[in-house]
Amino acid sequence: MADSSFDIVSKVERQEVDNALNQAAKEISQRYDFKGVGASISWSGEKILLEANSEDRVKAVLDVFQSKLIKRGISLKALDAGEPQLSGKEYKIFASIEEGISQENAKKVAKIIRDEGPKGVKAQVQGDELRVSSKSRDDLQAIIALLKGKDFDFALQFVNYR
């Protein structure tokens, strides 16, 4: 019988991020506490630009955006937001969406699988994802449960389970 396998990836659906950004922009334009503070949120190339006239207001814009991401099922671990920076009279925060598992993070996950997982489970790094395979499907389910119990500083999804 062939080995069963699944892939561990860190991907974010771009359309969902776009929807969350549009919802946040709409809420910011309508909320009373954002009137007259120049608060805005928009795409700036591949990054997301948040602006307001005070540091507290720009952090509030970020908070609104984060709440919209959560409602859309996107992990906040995928959002990399910088610190507020003063640019003229405006405060700005540049945020980006992190995708893919870096080589060192993939090696950390593979080490946890080797050390704490059932015997006979193999983990291979393939670009920005990790392929986990085993003869036993129960072992693969144990690996998924093990990794869900760990707290990584990046988002994980389990795909292509076969």
JSON list of C-alpha atoms in Angstrom, two decimals:
[
{"chain": "A", "resi": 1, "resn": "MET", "atom": "CA", "xyz": [0.00, 0.00, 0.00]},
{"chain": "A", "resi": 2, "resn": "ALA", "atom": "CA", "xyz": [1.29, 3.48, -0.85]},
{"chain": "A", "resi": 3, "resn": "ASP", "atom": "CA", "xyz": [2.15, 6.00, 1.83]},
{"chain": "A", "resi": 4, "resn": "SER", "atom": "CA", "xyz": [-0.47, 8.52, 2.88]},
{"chain": "A", "resi": 5, "resn": "SER", "atom": "CA", "xyz": [0.62, 12.14, 3.01]},
{"chain": "A", "resi": 6, "resn": "PHE", "atom": "CA", "xyz": [-0.36, 15.76, 3.53]},
{"chain": "A", "resi": 7, "resn": "ASP", "atom": "CA", "xyz": [1.30, 19.13, 3.01]},
{"chain": "A", "resi": 8, "resn": "ILE", "atom": "CA", "xyz": [1.89, 21.80, 5.64]},
{"chain": "A", "resi": 9, "resn": "VAL", "atom": "CA", "xyz": [1.65, 25.25, 4.08]},
{"chain": "A", "resi": 10, "resn": "SER", "atom": "CA", "xyz": [1.33, 28.86, 5.16]},
{"chain": "A", "resi": 11, "resn": "LYS", "atom": "CA", "xyz": [-0.94, 30.52, 2.62]},
{"chain": "A", "resi": 12, "resn": "VAL", "atom": "CA", "xyz": [-3.44, 33.36, 2.80]},
{"chain": "A", "resi": 13, "resn": "GLU", "atom": "CA", "xyz": [-6.27, 33.85, 0.35]},
{"chain": "A", "resi": 14, "resn": "ARG", "atom": "CA", "xyz": [-5.63, 37.24, -1.20]},
{"chain": "A", "resi": 15, "resn": "GLN", "atom": "CA", "xyz": [-9.32, 37.84, -1.93]},
{"chain": "A", "resi": 16, "resn": "GLU", "atom": "CA", "xyz": [-10.23, 37.40, 1.74]},
{"chain": "A", "resi": 17, "resn": "VAL", "atom": "CA", "xyz": [-7.55, 39.94, 2.75]},
{"chain": "A", "resi": 18, "resn": "ASP", "atom": "CA", "xyz": [-8.90, 42.33, 0.13]},
{"chain": "A", "resi": 19, "resn": "ASN", "atom": "CA", "xyz": [-12.44, 41.86, 1.46]},
{"chain": "A", "resi": 20, "resn": "ALA", "atom": "CA", "xyz": [-11.28, 42.50, 5.04]},
{"chain": "A", "resi": 21, "resn": "LEU", "atom": "CA", "xyz": [-9.45, 45.65, 3.91]},
{"chain": "A", "resi": 22, "resn": "ASN", "atom": "CA", "xyz": [-12.54, 46.95, 2.09]},
{"chain": "A", "resi": 23, "resn": "GLN", "atom": "CA", "xyz": [-14.75, 46.25, 5.12]},
{"chain": "A", "resi": 24, "resn": "ALA", "atom": "CA", "xyz": [-12.28, 48.04, 7.40]},
{"chain": "A", "resi": 25, "resn": "ALA", "atom": "CA", "xyz": [-12.12, 51.03, 5.02]},
{"chain": "A", "resi": 26, "resn": "LYS", "atom": "CA", "xyz": [-15.91, 51.25, 4.99]},
{"chain": "A", "resi": 27, "resn": "GLU", "atom": "CA", "xyz": [-16.12, 51.09, 8.80]},
{"chain": "A", "resi": 28, "resn": "ILE", "atom": "CA", "xyz": [-13.40, 53.74, 9.17]},
{"chain": "A", "resi": 29, "resn": "SER", "atom": "CA", "xyz": [-15.22, 56.08, 6.78]},
{"chain": "A", "resi": 30, "resn": "GLN", "atom": "CA", "xyz": [-18.49, 55.71, 8.74]},
{"chain": "A", "resi": 31, "resn": "ARG", "atom": "CA", "xyz": [-17.37, 55.66, 12.39]},
{"chain": "A", "resi": 32, "resn": "TYR", "atom": "CA", "xyz": [-17.81, 58.85, 14.36]},
{"chain": "A", "resi": 33, "resn": "ASP", "atom": "CA", "xyz": [-14.47, 58.60, 16.21]},
{"chain": "A", "resi": 34, "resn": "PHE", "atom": "CA", "xyz": [-12.60, 58.53, 12.86]},
{"chain": "A", "resi": 35, "resn": "LYS", "atom": "CA", "xyz": [-14.26, 61.70, 11.48]},
{"chain": "A", "resi": 36, "resn": "GLY", "atom": "CA", "xyz": [-11.76, 64.47, 10.73]},
{"chain": "A", "resi": 37, "resn": "VAL", "atom": "CA", "xyz": [-8.62, 62.52, 11.67]},
{"chain": "A", "resi": 38, "resn": "GLY", "atom": "CA", "xyz": [-7.59, 61.60, 8.12]},
{"chain": "A", "resi": 39, "resn": "ALA", "atom": "CA", "xyz": [-7.85, 57.88, 8.88]},
{"chain": "A", "resi": 40, "resn": "SER", "atom": "CA", "xyz": [-7.51, 55.57, 5.89]},
{"chain": "A", "resi": 41, "resn": "ILE", "atom": "CA", "xyz": [-6.44, 52.07, 4.90]},
{"chain": "A", "resi": 42, "resn": "SER", "atom": "CA", "xyz": [-5.43, 50.99, 1.40]},
{"chain": "A", "resi": 43, "resn": "TRP", "atom": "CA", "xyz": [-3.14, 48.80, -0.68]},
{"chain": "A", "resi": 44, "resn": "SER", "atom": "CA", "xyz": [0.25, 50.31, -1.46]},
{"chain": "A", "resi": 45, "resn": "GLY", "atom": "CA", "xyz": [1.77, 47.85, -3.91]},
{"chain": "A", "resi": 46, "resn": "GLU", "atom": "CA", "xyz": [2.13, 44.55, -2.04]},
{"chain": "A", "resi": 47, "resn": "LYS", "atom": "CA", "xyz": [1.88, 46.26, 1.35]},
{"chain": "A", "resi": 48, "resn": "ILE", "atom": "CA", "xyz": [-1.10, 47.65, 3.22]},
{"chain": "A", "resi": 49, "resn": "LEU", "atom": "CA", "xyz": [-0.87, 51.32, 4.21]},
{"chain": "A", "resi": 50, "resn": "LEU", "atom": "CA", "xyz": [-2.72, 52.58, 7.30]},
{"chain": "A", "resi": 51, "resn": "GLU", "atom": "CA", "xyz": [-2.77, 56.34, 7.94]},
{"chain": "A", "resi": 52, "resn": "ALA", "atom": "CA", "xyz": [-4.16, 58.77, 10.53]},
{"chain": "A", "resi": 53, "resn": "ASN", "atom": "CA", "xyz": [-3.17, 62.07, 12.14]},
{"chain": "A", "resi": 54, "resn": "SER", "atom": "CA", "xyz": [-2.22, 60.60, 15.55]},
{"chain": "A", "resi": 55, "resn": "GLU", "atom": "CA", "xyz": [-0.42, 57.49, 16.74]},
{"chain": "A", "resi": 56, "resn": "ASP", "atom": "CA", "xyz": [-3.45, 56.30, 18.73]},
{"chain": "A", "resi": 57, "resn": "ARG", "atom": "CA", "xyz": [-5.79, 56.71, 15.73]},
{"chain": "A", "resi": 58, "resn": "VAL", "atom": "CA", "xyz": [-3.51, 54.76, 13.37]},
{"chain": "A", "resi": 59, "resn": "LYS", "atom": "CA", "xyz": [-3.31, 51.96, 15.98]},
{"chain": "A", "resi": 60, "resn": "ALA", "atom": "CA", "xyz": [-7.13, 52.01, 16.13]},
{"chain": "A", "resi": 61, "resn": "VAL", "atom": "CA", "xyz": [-7.23, 51.64, 12.32]},
{"chain": "A", "resi": 62, "resn": "LEU", "atom": "CA", "xyz": [-4.93, 48.61, 12.65]},
{"chain": "A", "resi": 63, "resn": "ASP", "atom": "CA", "xyz": [-7.23, 47.19, 15.35]},
{"chain": "A", "resi": 64, "resn": "VAL", "atom": "CA", "xyz": [-10.28, 47.55, 13.07]},
{"chain": "A", "resi": 65, "resn": "PHE", "atom": "CA", "xyz": [-8.38, 45.81, 10.23]},
{"chain": "A", "resi": 66, "resn": "GLN", "atom": "CA", "xyz": [-7.28, 42.97, 12.54]},
{"chain": "A", "resi": 67, "resn": "SER", "atom": "CA", "xyz": [-10.86, 42.39, 13.70]},
{"chain": "A", "resi": 68, "resn": "LYS", "atom": "CA", "xyz": [-12.00, 42.17, 10.06]},
{"chain": "A", "resi": 69, "resn": "LEU", "atom": "CA", "xyz": [-9.23, 39.64, 9.30]},
{"chain": "A", "resi": 70, "resn": "ILE", "atom": "CA", "xyz": [-10.32, 37.49, 12.23]},
{"chain": "A", "resi": 71, "resn": "LYS", "atom": "CA", "xyz": [-13.95, 37.55, 11.10]},
{"chain": "A", "resi": 72, "resn": "ARG", "atom": "CA", "xyz": [-12.81, 36.37, 7.66]},
{"chain": "A", "resi": 73, "resn": "GLY", "atom": "CA", "xyz": [-10.86, 33.44, 9.14]},
{"chain": "A", "resi": 74, "resn": "ILE", "atom": "CA", "xyz": [-7.35, 34.78, 8.48]},
{"chain": "A", "resi": 75, "resn": "SER", "atom": "CA", "xyz": [-4.75, 34.18, 11.18]},
{"chain": "A", "resi": 76, "resn": "LEU", "atom": "CA", "xyz": [-3.16, 37.34, 12.59]},
{"chain": "A", "resi": 77, "resn": "LYS", "atom": "CA", "xyz": [0.16, 35.46, 12.50]},
{"chain": "A", "resi": 78, "resn": "ALA", "atom": "CA", "xyz": [0.15, 36.09, 8.74]},
{"chain": "A", "resi": 79, "resn": "LEU", "atom": "CA", "xyz": [-0.09, 39.88, 9.29]},
{"chain": "A", "resi": 80, "resn": "ASP", "atom": "CA", "xyz": [3.26, 41.62, 9.79]},
{"chain": "A", "resi": 81, "resn": "ALA", "atom": "CA", "xyz": [2.52, 45.18, 10.90]},
{"chain": "A", "resi": 82, "resn": "GLY", "atom": "CA", "xyz": [5.32, 47.66, 11.55]},
{"chain": "A", "resi": 83, "resn": "GLU", "atom": "CA", "xyz": [5.47, 50.39, 14.17]},
{"chain": "A", "resi": 84, "resn": "PRO", "atom": "CA", "xyz": [3.70, 53.74, 13.60]},
{"chain": "A", "resi": 85, "resn": "GLN", "atom": "CA", "xyz": [6.02, 56.20, 11.83]},
{"chain": "A", "resi": 86, "resn": "LEU", "atom": "CA", "xyz": [5.60, 59.95, 11.67]},
{"chain": "A", "resi": 87, "resn": "SER", "atom": "CA", "xyz": [5.59, 61.18, 8.07]},
{"chain": "A", "resi": 88, "resn": "GLY", "atom": "CA", "xyz": [5.01, 64.93, 7.94]},
{"chain": "A", "resi": 89, "resn": "LYS", "atom": "CA", "xyz": [1.82, 65.44, 9.95]},
{"chain": "A", "resi": 90, "resn": "GLU", "atom": "CA", "xyz": [0.55, 61.90, 9.35]},
{"chain": "A", "resi": 91, "resn": "TYR", "atom": "CA", "xyz": [1.29, 58.69, 11.22]},
{"chain": "A", "resi": 92, "resn": "LYS", "atom": "CA", "xyz": [1.65, 55.64, 8.98]},
{"chain": "A", "resi": 93, "resn": "ILE", "atom": "CA", "xyz": [1.87, 51.90, 9.53]},
{"chain": "A", "resi": 94, "resn": "PHE", "atom": "CA", "xyz": [3.00, 49.61, 6.75]},
{"chain": "A", "resi": 95, "resn": "ALA", "atom": "CA", "xyz": [1.70, 46.04, 7.07]},
{"chain": "A", "resi": 96, "resn": "SER", "atom": "CA", "xyz": [2.36, 43.02, 4.89]},
{"chain": "A", "resi": 97, "resn": "ILE", "atom": "CA", "xyz": [0.85, 39.56, 4.56]},
{"chain": "A", "resi": 98, "resn": "GLU", "atom": "CA", "xyz": [3.44, 36.82, 5.11]},
{"chain": "A", "resi": 99, "resn": "GLU", "atom": "CA", "xyz": [3.06, 33.66, 3.04]},
{"chain": "A", "resi": 100, "resn": "GLY", "atom": "CA", "xyz": [5.14, 30.52, 2.76]},
{"chain": "A", "resi": 101, "resn": "ILE", "atom": "CA", "xyz": [7.17, 28.68, 5.38]},
{"chain": "A", "resi": 102, "resn": "SER", "atom": "CA", "xyz": [10.79, 29.81, 5.52]},
{"chain": "A", "resi": 103, "resn": "GLN", "atom": "CA", "xyz": [13.56, 27.18, 5.43]},
{"chain": "A", "resi": 104, "resn": "GLU", "atom": "CA", "xyz": [14.43, 27.54, 9.13]},
{"chain": "A", "resi": 105, "resn": "ASN", "atom": "CA", "xyz": [10.76, 27.37, 10.19]},
{"chain": "A", "resi": 106, "resn": "ALA", "atom": "CA", "xyz": [10.26, 24.27, 8.01]},
{"chain": "A", "resi": 107, "resn": "LYS", "atom": "CA", "xyz": [13.29, 22.68, 9.68]},
{"chain": "A", "resi": 108, "resn": "LYS", "atom": "CA", "xyz": [11.85, 23.49, 13.14]},
{"chain": "A", "resi": 109, "resn": "VAL", "atom": "CA", "xyz": [8.54, 21.82, 12.24]},
{"chain": "A", "resi": 110, "resn": "ALA", "atom": "CA", "xyz": [10.33, 18.79, 10.74]},
{"chain": "A", "resi": 111, "resn": "LYS", "atom": "CA", "xyz": [12.44, 18.45, 13.92]},
{"chain": "A", "resi": 112, "resn": "ILE", "atom": "CA", "xyz": [9.32, 18.51, 16.11]},
{"chain": "A", "resi": 113, "resn": "ILE", "atom": "CA", "xyz": [7.76, 15.81, 13.90]},
{"chain": "A", "resi": 114, "resn": "ARG", "atom": "CA", "xyz": [10.90, 13.65, 14.18]},
{"chain": "A", "resi": 115, "resn": "ASP", "atom": "CA", "xyz": [11.37, 14.14, 17.93]},
{"chain": "A", "resi": 116, "resn": "GLU", "atom": "CA", "xyz": [7.80, 14.07, 19.24]},
{"chain": "A", "resi": 117, "resn": "GLY", "atom": "CA", "xyz": [5.79, 12.36, 16.51]},
{"chain": "A", "resi": 118, "resn": "PRO", "atom": "CA", "xyz": [5.17, 8.65, 15.92]},
{"chain": "A", "resi": 119, "resn": "LYS", "atom": "CA", "xyz": [7.97, 6.58, 14.42]},
{"chain": "A", "resi": 120, "resn": "GLY", "atom": "CA", "xyz": [7.94, 5.99, 10.66]},
{"chain": "A", "resi": 121, "resn": "VAL", "atom": "CA", "xyz": [6.70, 9.48, 9.80]},
{"chain": "A", "resi": 122, "resn": "LYS", "atom": "CA", "xyz": [8.82, 11.33, 7.25]},
{"chain": "A", "resi": 123, "resn": "ALA", "atom": "CA", "xyz": [8.90, 15.10, 6.71]},
{"chain": "A", "resi": 124, "resn": "GLN", "atom": "CA", "xyz": [10.45, 16.65, 3.59]},
{"chain": "A", "resi": 125, "resn": "VAL", "atom": "CA", "xyz": [10.93, 20.35, 2.88]},
{"chain": "A", "resi": 126, "resn": "GLN", "atom": "CA", "xyz": [9.65, 21.22, -0.63]},
{"chain": "A", "resi": 127, "resn": "GLY", "atom": "CA", "xyz": [10.21, 24.87, -1.41]},
{"chain": "A", "resi": 128, "resn": "ASP", "atom": "CA", "xyz": [7.98, 26.89, 0.92]},
{"chain": "A", "resi": 129, "resn": "GLU", "atom": "CA", "xyz": [5.96, 23.90, 2.15]},
{"chain": "A", "resi": 130, "resn": "LEU", "atom": "CA", "xyz": [6.51, 20.68, 4.04]},
{"chain": "A", "resi": 131, "resn": "ARG", "atom": "CA", "xyz": [5.35, 17.22, 2.88]},
{"chain": "A", "resi": 132, "resn": "VAL", "atom": "CA", "xyz": [4.62, 14.75, 5.69]},
{"chain": "A", "resi": 133, "resn": "SER", "atom": "CA", "xyz": [4.16, 11.07, 4.79]},
{"chain": "A", "resi": 134, "resn": "SER", "atom": "CA", "xyz": [3.58, 7.81, 6.63]},
{"chain": "A", "resi": 135, "resn": "LYS", "atom": "CA", "xyz": [2.15, 4.33, 6.04]},
{"chain": "A", "resi": 136, "resn": "SER", "atom": "CA", "xyz": [-0.45, 4.93, 8.76]},
{"chain": "A", "resi": 137, "resn": "ARG", "atom": "CA", "xyz": [-3.17, 7.57, 8.41]},
{"chain": "A", "resi": 138, "resn": "ASP", "atom": "CA", "xyz": [-3.58, 7.51, 12.20]},
{"chain": "A", "resi": 139, "resn": "ASP", "atom": "CA", "xyz": [0.05, 8.65, 12.55]},
{"chain": "A", "resi": 140, "resn": "LEU", "atom": "CA", "xyz": [-0.63, 11.55, 10.18]},
{"chain": "A", "resi": 141, "resn": "GLN", "atom": "CA", "xyz": [-3.67, 12.58, 12.23]},
{"chain": "A", "resi": 142, "resn": "ALA", "atom": "CA", "xyz": [-1.51, 12.43, 15.37]},
{"chain": "A", "resi": 143, "resn": "ILE", "atom": "CA", "xyz": [1.03, 14.74, 13.68]},
{"chain": "A", "resi": 144, "resn": "ILE", "atom": "CA", "xyz": [-1.72, 17.25, 12.78]},
{"chain": "A", "resi": 145, "resn": "ALA", "atom": "CA", "xyz": [-2.98, 17.20, 16.38]},
{"chain": "A", "resi": 146, "resn": "LEU", "atom": "CA", "xyz": [0.60, 17.60, 17.68]},
{"chain": "A", "resi": 147, "resn": "LEU", "atom": "CA", "xyz": [1.29, 20.61, 15.44]},
{"chain": "A", "resi": 148, "resn": "LYS", "atom": "CA", "xyz": [-2.07, 22.26, 16.22]},
{"chain": "A", "resi": 149, "resn": "GLY", "atom": "CA", "xyz": [-1.13, 22.06, 19.90]},
{"chain": "A", "resi": 150, "resn": "LYS", "atom": "CA", "xyz": [2.15, 23.92, 19.32]},
{"chain": "A", "resi": 151, "resn": "ASP", "atom": "CA", "xyz": [2.33, 27.71, 19.19]},
{"chain": "A", "resi": 152, "resn": "PHE", "atom": "CA", "xyz": [4.34, 28.79, 16.15]},
{"chain": "A", "resi": 153, "resn": "ASP", "atom": "CA", "xyz": [4.95, 32.42, 15.19]},
{"chain": "A", "resi": 154, "resn": "PHE", "atom": "CA", "xyz": [3.59, 31.70, 11.69]},
{"chain": "A", "resi": 155, "resn": "ALA", "atom": "CA", "xyz": [0.24, 30.37, 10.45]},
{"chain": "A", "resi": 156, "resn": "LEU", "atom": "CA", "xyz": [-0.05, 26.72, 9.39]},
{"chain": "A", "resi": 157, "resn": "GLN", "atom": "CA", "xyz": [-2.63, 25.01, 7.17]},
{"chain": "A", "resi": 158, "resn": "PHE", "atom": "CA", "xyz": [-2.83, 21.31, 6.38]},
{"chain": "A", "resi": 159, "resn": "VAL", "atom": "CA", "xyz": [-3.71, 20.55, 2.74]},
{"chain": "A", "resi": 160, "resn": "ASN", "atom": "CA", "xyz": [-3.65, 17.68, 0.19]},
{"chain": "A", "resi": 161, "resn": "TYR", "atom": "CA", "xyz": [-4.46, 15.00, 2.77]},
{"chain": "A", "resi": 162, "resn": "ARG", "atom": "CA", "xyz": [-4.45, 11.71, 0.87]}
]
